[in-house]
Amino acid sequence: MSNNDLHIIDFKTEQIIAVIKEQDYWDDLRKWELKNNVDQFEFTVSDGTHKAAKLMQQNMVLKRVRDGSFVSYVINESEQDSVDRSKKIYALSEHTKLRKAKVIKPQTIESYTVNKWMDFALEGTKWQRGVTEYASFRTIHIKEFTNPLDLLKTIASTFELEIRFRTEVKGSFIVGRYVDMVRKAGRDNGKEIVLGKDLQGIRRIENSQDVISALVGVGPFI
């Protein structure tokens, strides 16, 4: 498995169904911001190929990042250009789905370790606690309805740790999704990267990012 190969994963079976070699994609850009856990990936391939056809919405792209771990990205947008017959792919890190994984009610939990807090936040999701680097206890007041991703951000801030999301693969299948909380190694970077494009010919844009998968009704407590 080459460091720069991209692996296409079927979102239903979670199996690798195609590999895109480094020379077969270009204009790749990872927009990664530690402070807000923003992780976006985009790249371009030739359209009309067997592999390009598998780059459909909700399928995933597995990429090895600079620390050697793998990050799984969910394809949320594709853009086909009729002039140069290219297909541009936009994807968000799979961990963003944690925002819709479940609803966590307001409550106060006292004297939890970072491990117990992470287990609480991730319970019932596809993700599990990975590497942690803190042994003390903290109390967190959850004042509003929240979700696993936002709670993880609160936990990391409370313990002054950095979140790292990674995916493990064995053979051709995803076998684990892990959330690490480690001592801060990077600098907060709020820079926004904006790419300009000259629009020529016909482009078709598909976007599934804003599809609502869950609604929560909030009423009086009984």
PDB file of C-alpha atoms in Angstrom:
ATOM      1  CA  MET A   1       0.000   0.000   0.000  1.00  0.00           C
ATOM      2  CA  SER A   2       1.744   3.154  -1.225  1.00  0.00           C
ATOM      3  CA  ASN A   3       1.722   6.157   1.097  1.00  0.00           C
ATOM      4  CA  ASN A   4       0.021   8.335  -1.501  1.00  0.00           C
ATOM      5  CA  ASP A   5      -2.477   5.884  -2.978  1.00  0.00           C
ATOM      6  CA  LEU A   6      -6.146   6.659  -2.394  1.00  0.00           C
ATOM      7  CA  HIS A   7      -8.493   3.810  -1.560  1.00  0.00           C
ATOM      8  CA  ILE A   8     -12.174   3.981  -2.488  1.00  0.00           C
ATOM      9  CA  ILE A   9     -14.436   2.314   0.072  1.00  0.00           C
ATOM     10  CA  ASP A  10     -18.016   1.218  -0.499  1.00  0.00           C
ATOM     11  CA  PHE A  11     -20.106   2.870   2.203  1.00  0.00           C
ATOM     12  CA  LYS A  12     -22.421  -0.162   2.559  1.00  0.00           C
ATOM     13  CA  THR A  13     -19.866  -2.965   2.835  1.00  0.00           C
ATOM     14  CA  GLU A  14     -16.977  -0.818   4.151  1.00  0.00           C
ATOM     15  CA  GLN A  15     -14.700  -2.700   1.772  1.00  0.00           C
ATOM     16  CA  ILE A  16     -11.991  -1.247  -0.464  1.00  0.00           C
ATOM     17  CA  ILE A  17     -13.348  -1.501  -4.018  1.00  0.00           C
ATOM     18  CA  ALA A  18     -10.679   0.402  -5.974  1.00  0.00           C
ATOM     19  CA  VAL A  19      -7.263   2.009  -5.588  1.00  0.00           C
ATOM     20  CA  ILE A  20      -6.253   5.272  -7.247  1.00  0.00           C
ATOM     21  CA  LYS A  21      -2.503   5.484  -7.770  1.00  0.00           C
ATOM     22  CA  GLU A  22      -0.623   8.688  -7.014  1.00  0.00           C
ATOM     23  CA  GLN A  23      -0.061   9.446 -10.704  1.00  0.00           C
ATOM     24  CA  ASP A  24      -3.786   9.100 -11.470  1.00  0.00           C
ATOM     25  CA  TYR A  25      -5.046  12.020  -9.386  1.00  0.00           C
ATOM     26  CA  TRP A  26      -3.956  15.654  -9.090  1.00  0.00           C
ATOM     27  CA  ASP A  27      -4.795  19.028  -7.541  1.00  0.00           C
ATOM     28  CA  ASP A  28      -5.173  17.253  -4.198  1.00  0.00           C
ATOM     29  CA  LEU A  29      -5.577  19.479  -1.181  1.00  0.00           C
ATOM     30  CA  ARG A  30      -6.227  18.681   2.457  1.00  0.00           C
ATOM     31  CA  LYS A  31      -7.761  21.504   4.480  1.00  0.00           C
ATOM     32  CA  TRP A  32      -7.001  20.629   8.062  1.00  0.00           C
ATOM     33  CA  GLU A  33      -7.566  22.825  11.080  1.00  0.00           C
ATOM     34  CA  LEU A  34      -6.788  21.439  14.531  1.00  0.00           C
ATOM     35  CA  LYS A  35      -8.646  24.102  16.463  1.00  0.00           C
ATOM     36  CA  ASN A  36     -12.085  23.318  15.025  1.00  0.00           C
ATOM     37  CA  ASN A  37     -11.459  19.720  13.915  1.00  0.00           C
ATOM     38  CA  VAL A  38     -12.078  20.681  10.310  1.00  0.00           C
ATOM     39  CA  ASP A  39     -10.672  18.118   7.889  1.00  0.00           C
ATOM     40  CA  GLN A  40     -11.579  18.350   4.217  1.00  0.00           C
ATOM     41  CA  PHE A  41      -9.999  16.670   1.229  1.00  0.00           C
ATOM     42  CA  GLU A  42     -10.356  17.360  -2.463  1.00  0.00           C
ATOM     43  CA  PHE A  43      -8.700  15.966  -5.578  1.00  0.00           C
ATOM     44  CA  THR A  44      -9.247  15.560  -9.301  1.00  0.00           C
ATOM     45  CA  VAL A  45      -9.272  12.472 -11.535  1.00  0.00           C
ATOM     46  CA  SER A  46     -10.053  11.740 -15.170  1.00  0.00           C
ATOM     47  CA  ASP A  47     -13.770  11.271 -15.704  1.00  0.00           C
ATOM     48  CA  GLY A  48     -15.316   8.351 -17.553  1.00  0.00           C
ATOM     49  CA  THR A  49     -13.098   5.662 -16.034  1.00  0.00           C
ATOM     50  CA  HIS A  50     -14.152   2.617 -14.056  1.00  0.00           C
ATOM     51  CA  LYS A  51     -12.566   3.998 -10.899  1.00  0.00           C
ATOM     52  CA  ALA A  52     -14.053   7.462 -11.343  1.00  0.00           C
ATOM     53  CA  ALA A  53     -17.512   5.894 -11.484  1.00  0.00           C
ATOM     54  CA  LYS A  54     -16.969   4.516  -7.980  1.00  0.00           C
ATOM     55  CA  LEU A  55     -16.312   8.013  -6.631  1.00  0.00           C
ATOM     56  CA  MET A  56     -19.965   8.547  -5.825  1.00  0.00           C
ATOM     57  CA  GLN A  57     -21.601  10.369  -2.953  1.00  0.00           C
ATOM     58  CA  GLN A  58     -21.464   8.625   0.434  1.00  0.00           C
ATOM     59  CA  ASN A  59     -18.656   6.318  -0.661  1.00  0.00           C
ATOM     60  CA  MET A  60     -15.430   6.952   1.205  1.00  0.00           C
ATOM     61  CA  VAL A  61     -11.834   7.729   0.322  1.00  0.00           C
ATOM     62  CA  LEU A  62      -9.099   6.433   2.589  1.00  0.00           C
ATOM     63  CA  LYS A  63      -5.960   8.552   2.748  1.00  0.00           C
ATOM     64  CA  ARG A  64      -2.738   8.149   4.686  1.00  0.00           C
ATOM     65  CA  VAL A  65      -1.882  11.417   6.425  1.00  0.00           C
ATOM     66  CA  ARG A  66       1.448  12.800   7.557  1.00  0.00           C
ATOM     67  CA  ASP A  67       1.560  11.040  10.941  1.00  0.00           C
ATOM     68  CA  GLY A  68       1.244   7.667   9.182  1.00  0.00           C
ATOM     69  CA  SER A  69      -2.342   6.958  10.203  1.00  0.00           C
ATOM     70  CA  PHE A  70      -5.327   6.702   7.869  1.00  0.00           C
ATOM     71  CA  VAL A  71      -8.242   9.108   7.664  1.00  0.00           C
ATOM     72  CA  SER A  72     -11.519   8.125   6.008  1.00  0.00           C
ATOM     73  CA  TYR A  73     -13.300  10.853   4.062  1.00  0.00           C
ATOM     74  CA  VAL A  74     -16.944  10.733   2.993  1.00  0.00           C
ATOM     75  CA  ILE A  75     -17.591  12.037  -0.510  1.00  0.00           C
ATOM     76  CA  ASN A  76     -20.184  14.802  -0.290  1.00  0.00           C
ATOM     77  CA  GLU A  77     -19.718  16.567  -3.615  1.00  0.00           C
ATOM     78  CA  SER A  78     -18.494  15.812  -7.119  1.00  0.00           C
ATOM     79  CA  GLU A  79     -17.970  18.196 -10.003  1.00  0.00           C
ATOM     80  CA  GLN A  80     -17.661  17.017 -13.588  1.00  0.00           C
ATOM     81  CA  ASP A  81     -16.068  19.263 -16.225  1.00  0.00           C
ATOM     82  CA  SER A  82     -17.095  18.686 -19.844  1.00  0.00           C
ATOM     83  CA  VAL A  83     -14.122  20.638 -21.229  1.00  0.00           C
ATOM     84  CA  ASP A  84     -11.191  18.645 -19.837  1.00  0.00           C
ATOM     85  CA  ARG A  85     -13.264  15.543 -18.937  1.00  0.00           C
ATOM     86  CA  SER A  86     -12.184  15.681 -15.317  1.00  0.00           C
ATOM     87  CA  LYS A  87     -14.040  14.894 -12.120  1.00  0.00           C
ATOM     88  CA  LYS A  88     -13.296  16.835  -8.958  1.00  0.00           C
ATOM     89  CA  ILE A  89     -14.109  15.194  -5.648  1.00  0.00           C
ATOM     90  CA  TYR A  90     -14.832  16.964  -2.375  1.00  0.00           C
ATOM     91  CA  ALA A  91     -14.962  14.966   0.847  1.00  0.00           C
ATOM     92  CA  LEU A  92     -15.285  15.510   4.583  1.00  0.00           C
ATOM     93  CA  SER A  93     -13.587  13.430   7.242  1.00  0.00           C
ATOM     94  CA  GLU A  94     -15.916  10.664   8.397  1.00  0.00           C
ATOM     95  CA  HIS A  95     -15.733  11.871  11.998  1.00  0.00           C
ATOM     96  CA  THR A  96     -18.098  14.722  11.077  1.00  0.00           C
ATOM     97  CA  LYS A  97     -20.901  12.138  11.072  1.00  0.00           C
ATOM     98  CA  LEU A  98     -20.556  12.016  14.852  1.00  0.00           C
ATOM     99  CA  ARG A  99     -22.495  15.269  14.918  1.00  0.00           C
ATOM    100  CA  LYS A 100     -25.616  13.321  13.908  1.00  0.00           C
ATOM    101  CA  ALA A 101     -24.831  10.029  15.659  1.00  0.00           C
ATOM    102  CA  LYS A 102     -26.970  10.656  18.753  1.00  0.00           C
ATOM    103  CA  VAL A 103     -28.304  13.347  21.055  1.00  0.00           C
ATOM    104  CA  ILE A 104     -26.768  13.905  24.495  1.00  0.00           C
ATOM    105  CA  LYS A 105     -29.030  15.564  27.052  1.00  0.00           C
ATOM    106  CA  PRO A 106     -28.011  18.372  29.414  1.00  0.00           C
ATOM    107  CA  GLN A 107     -26.446  17.004  32.603  1.00  0.00           C
ATOM    108  CA  THR A 108     -23.536  17.368  34.977  1.00  0.00           C
ATOM    109  CA  ILE A 109     -21.063  14.536  35.438  1.00  0.00           C
ATOM    110  CA  GLU A 110     -18.447  14.906  38.124  1.00  0.00           C
ATOM    111  CA  SER A 111     -14.901  13.607  38.390  1.00  0.00           C
ATOM    112  CA  TYR A 112     -14.586  11.613  35.175  1.00  0.00           C
ATOM    113  CA  THR A 113     -11.205  10.746  33.690  1.00  0.00           C
ATOM    114  CA  VAL A 114     -10.652  11.571  30.033  1.00  0.00           C
ATOM    115  CA  ASN A 115     -11.113   7.870  29.277  1.00  0.00           C
ATOM    116  CA  LYS A 116     -14.521   7.743  30.972  1.00  0.00           C
ATOM    117  CA  TRP A 117     -15.585  10.984  29.285  1.00  0.00           C
ATOM    118  CA  MET A 118     -14.619   9.665  25.863  1.00  0.00           C
ATOM    119  CA  ASP A 119     -16.397   6.353  26.444  1.00  0.00           C
ATOM    120  CA  PHE A 120     -19.503   8.279  27.473  1.00  0.00           C
ATOM    121  CA  ALA A 121     -19.388  10.493  24.379  1.00  0.00           C
ATOM    122  CA  LEU A 122     -18.738   7.628  21.945  1.00  0.00           C
ATOM    123  CA  GLU A 123     -21.108   5.036  23.410  1.00  0.00           C
ATOM    124  CA  GLY A 124     -23.456   3.713  20.724  1.00  0.00           C
ATOM    125  CA  THR A 125     -21.423   5.126  17.813  1.00  0.00           C
ATOM    126  CA  LYS A 126     -19.061   3.478  15.312  1.00  0.00           C
ATOM    127  CA  TRP A 127     -16.097   5.107  17.040  1.00  0.00           C
ATOM    128  CA  GLN A 128     -14.157   4.052  20.112  1.00  0.00           C
ATOM    129  CA  ARG A 129     -11.525   5.496  22.387  1.00  0.00           C
ATOM    130  CA  GLY A 130      -7.970   5.126  21.167  1.00  0.00           C
ATOM    131  CA  VAL A 131      -4.767   6.576  22.627  1.00  0.00           C
ATOM    132  CA  THR A 132      -5.119   9.008  25.558  1.00  0.00           C
ATOM    133  CA  GLU A 133      -2.527  10.997  27.473  1.00  0.00           C
ATOM    134  CA  TYR A 134      -4.125  12.283  30.667  1.00  0.00           C
ATOM    135  CA  ALA A 135      -4.848  10.707  34.047  1.00  0.00           C
ATOM    136  CA  SER A 136      -6.600  13.396  36.089  1.00  0.00           C
ATOM    137  CA  PHE A 137     -10.322  13.994  36.713  1.00  0.00           C
ATOM    138  CA  ARG A 138     -12.615  16.744  35.470  1.00  0.00           C
ATOM    139  CA  THR A 139     -16.251  17.770  35.940  1.00  0.00           C
ATOM    140  CA  ILE A 140     -18.135  18.973  32.870  1.00  0.00           C
ATOM    141  CA  HIS A 141     -21.507  20.729  32.858  1.00  0.00           C
ATOM    142  CA  ILE A 142     -23.431  19.914  29.687  1.00  0.00           C
ATOM    143  CA  LYS A 143     -25.787  22.886  29.622  1.00  0.00           C
ATOM    144  CA  GLU A 144     -27.569  22.238  26.315  1.00  0.00           C
ATOM    145  CA  PHE A 145     -28.500  19.317  24.090  1.00  0.00           C
ATOM    146  CA  THR A 146     -25.347  18.317  22.262  1.00  0.00           C
ATOM    147  CA  ASN A 147     -23.818  15.549  20.171  1.00  0.00           C
ATOM    148  CA  PRO A 148     -20.738  13.307  20.378  1.00  0.00           C
ATOM    149  CA  LEU A 149     -18.526  15.487  18.189  1.00  0.00           C
ATOM    150  CA  ASP A 150     -19.185  18.718  20.057  1.00  0.00           C
ATOM    151  CA  LEU A 151     -18.826  16.932  23.399  1.00  0.00           C
ATOM    152  CA  LEU A 152     -15.467  15.524  22.299  1.00  0.00           C
ATOM    153  CA  LYS A 153     -14.346  19.074  21.502  1.00  0.00           C
ATOM    154  CA  THR A 154     -15.440  20.157  24.996  1.00  0.00           C
ATOM    155  CA  ILE A 155     -13.586  17.230  26.571  1.00  0.00           C
ATOM    156  CA  ALA A 156     -10.412  18.037  24.647  1.00  0.00           C
ATOM    157  CA  SER A 157     -10.617  21.700  25.654  1.00  0.00           C
ATOM    158  CA  THR A 158     -11.269  20.822  29.306  1.00  0.00           C
ATOM    159  CA  PHE A 159      -8.292  18.470  29.510  1.00  0.00           C
ATOM    160  CA  GLU A 160      -6.170  20.673  27.196  1.00  0.00           C
ATOM    161  CA  LEU A 161      -5.659  17.856  24.723  1.00  0.00           C
ATOM    162  CA  GLU A 162      -5.704  17.538  20.950  1.00  0.00           C
ATOM    163  CA  ILE A 163      -8.159  15.274  19.116  1.00  0.00           C
ATOM    164  CA  ARG A 164      -6.992  12.869  16.433  1.00  0.00           C
ATOM    165  CA  PHE A 165      -9.403  10.750  14.395  1.00  0.00           C
ATOM    166  CA  ARG A 166      -8.063   7.705  12.586  1.00  0.00           C
ATOM    167  CA  THR A 167      -9.337   4.653  10.738  1.00  0.00           C
ATOM    168  CA  GLU A 168      -7.796   1.182  10.803  1.00  0.00           C
ATOM    169  CA  VAL A 169      -7.915  -1.220   7.879  1.00  0.00           C
ATOM    170  CA  LYS A 170      -7.129  -4.916   7.781  1.00  0.00           C
ATOM    171  CA  GLY A 171      -6.949  -6.545   4.380  1.00  0.00           C
ATOM    172  CA  SER A 172      -9.555  -4.693   2.349  1.00  0.00           C
ATOM    173  CA  PHE A 173     -12.001  -3.846   5.150  1.00  0.00           C
ATOM    174  CA  ILE A 174     -12.343  -1.107   7.722  1.00  0.00           C
ATOM    175  CA  VAL A 175     -11.920  -2.795  11.103  1.00  0.00           C
ATOM    176  CA  GLY A 176     -11.919   0.154  13.498  1.00  0.00           C
ATOM    177  CA  ARG A 177     -12.455   3.863  13.978  1.00  0.00           C
ATOM    178  CA  TYR A 178     -10.561   5.487  16.829  1.00  0.00           C
ATOM    179  CA  VAL A 179     -10.484   8.821  18.584  1.00  0.00           C
ATOM    180  CA  ASP A 180      -7.204   9.719  20.283  1.00  0.00           C
ATOM    181  CA  MET A 181      -6.701  12.575  22.732  1.00  0.00           C
ATOM    182  CA  VAL A 182      -3.068  13.501  23.074  1.00  0.00           C
ATOM    183  CA  ARG A 183      -1.040  16.401  24.339  1.00  0.00           C
ATOM    184  CA  LYS A 184      -1.066  19.299  21.919  1.00  0.00           C
ATOM    185  CA  ALA A 185       1.607  19.027  19.248  1.00  0.00           C
ATOM    186  CA  GLY A 186       0.385  21.495  16.630  1.00  0.00           C
ATOM    187  CA  ARG A 187      -0.393  25.175  16.481  1.00  0.00           C
ATOM    188  CA  ASP A 188      -3.920  26.519  16.108  1.00  0.00           C
ATOM    189  CA  ASN A 189      -4.321  27.547  12.510  1.00  0.00           C
ATOM    190  CA  GLY A 190      -7.375  29.549  11.550  1.00  0.00           C
ATOM    191  CA  LYS A 191      -6.269  30.199   7.976  1.00  0.00           C
ATOM    192  CA  GLU A 192      -8.949  29.581   5.374  1.00  0.00           C
ATOM    193  CA  ILE A 193      -7.833  28.369   1.967  1.00  0.00           C
ATOM    194  CA  VAL A 194      -9.901  29.596  -0.960  1.00  0.00           C
ATOM    195  CA  LEU A 195      -9.280  28.278  -4.466  1.00  0.00           C
ATOM    196  CA  GLY A 196     -10.425  30.222  -7.534  1.00  0.00           C
ATOM    197  CA  LYS A 197     -11.443  28.437 -10.720  1.00  0.00           C
ATOM    198  CA  ASP A 198     -12.074  29.662 -14.264  1.00  0.00           C
ATOM    199  CA  LEU A 199     -15.454  28.264 -15.221  1.00  0.00           C
ATOM    200  CA  GLN A 200     -15.724  27.052 -18.821  1.00  0.00           C
ATOM    201  CA  GLY A 201     -18.037  24.534 -20.435  1.00  0.00           C
ATOM    202  CA  ILE A 202     -20.626  22.606 -18.460  1.00  0.00           C
ATOM    203  CA  ARG A 203     -20.171  21.537 -14.843  1.00  0.00           C
ATOM    204  CA  ARG A 204     -22.576  19.405 -12.874  1.00  0.00           C
ATOM    205  CA  ILE A 205     -22.345  19.684  -9.097  1.00  0.00           C
ATOM    206  CA  GLU A 206     -23.838  17.124  -6.707  1.00  0.00           C
ATOM    207  CA  ASN A 207     -23.905  17.839  -2.982  1.00  0.00           C
ATOM    208  CA  SER A 208     -25.243  15.630  -0.193  1.00  0.00           C
ATOM    209  CA  GLN A 209     -23.671  17.368   2.792  1.00  0.00           C
ATOM    210  CA  ASP A 210     -26.878  19.000   4.020  1.00  0.00           C
ATOM    211  CA  VAL A 211     -29.110  15.932   3.932  1.00  0.00           C
ATOM    212  CA  ILE A 212     -30.825  15.728   7.320  1.00  0.00           C
ATOM    213  CA  SER A 213     -30.536  12.258   8.821  1.00  0.00           C
ATOM    214  CA  ALA A 214     -32.013  12.893  12.249  1.00  0.00           C
ATOM    215  CA  LEU A 215     -34.467  15.253  13.903  1.00  0.00           C
ATOM    216  CA  VAL A 216     -34.851  15.625  17.648  1.00  0.00           C
ATOM    217  CA  GLY A 217     -37.959  16.952  19.309  1.00  0.00           C
ATOM    218  CA  VAL A 218     -37.440  18.875  22.529  1.00  0.00           C
ATOM    219  CA  GLY A 219     -40.443  19.050  24.854  1.00  0.00           C
ATOM    220  CA  PRO A 220     -41.226  19.301  28.554  1.00  0.00           C
ATOM    221  CA  PHE A 221     -39.461  16.870  30.863  1.00  0.00           C
ATOM    222  CA  ILE A 222     -41.662  14.191  32.393  1.00  0.00           C
TER     223      ILE A 222
END
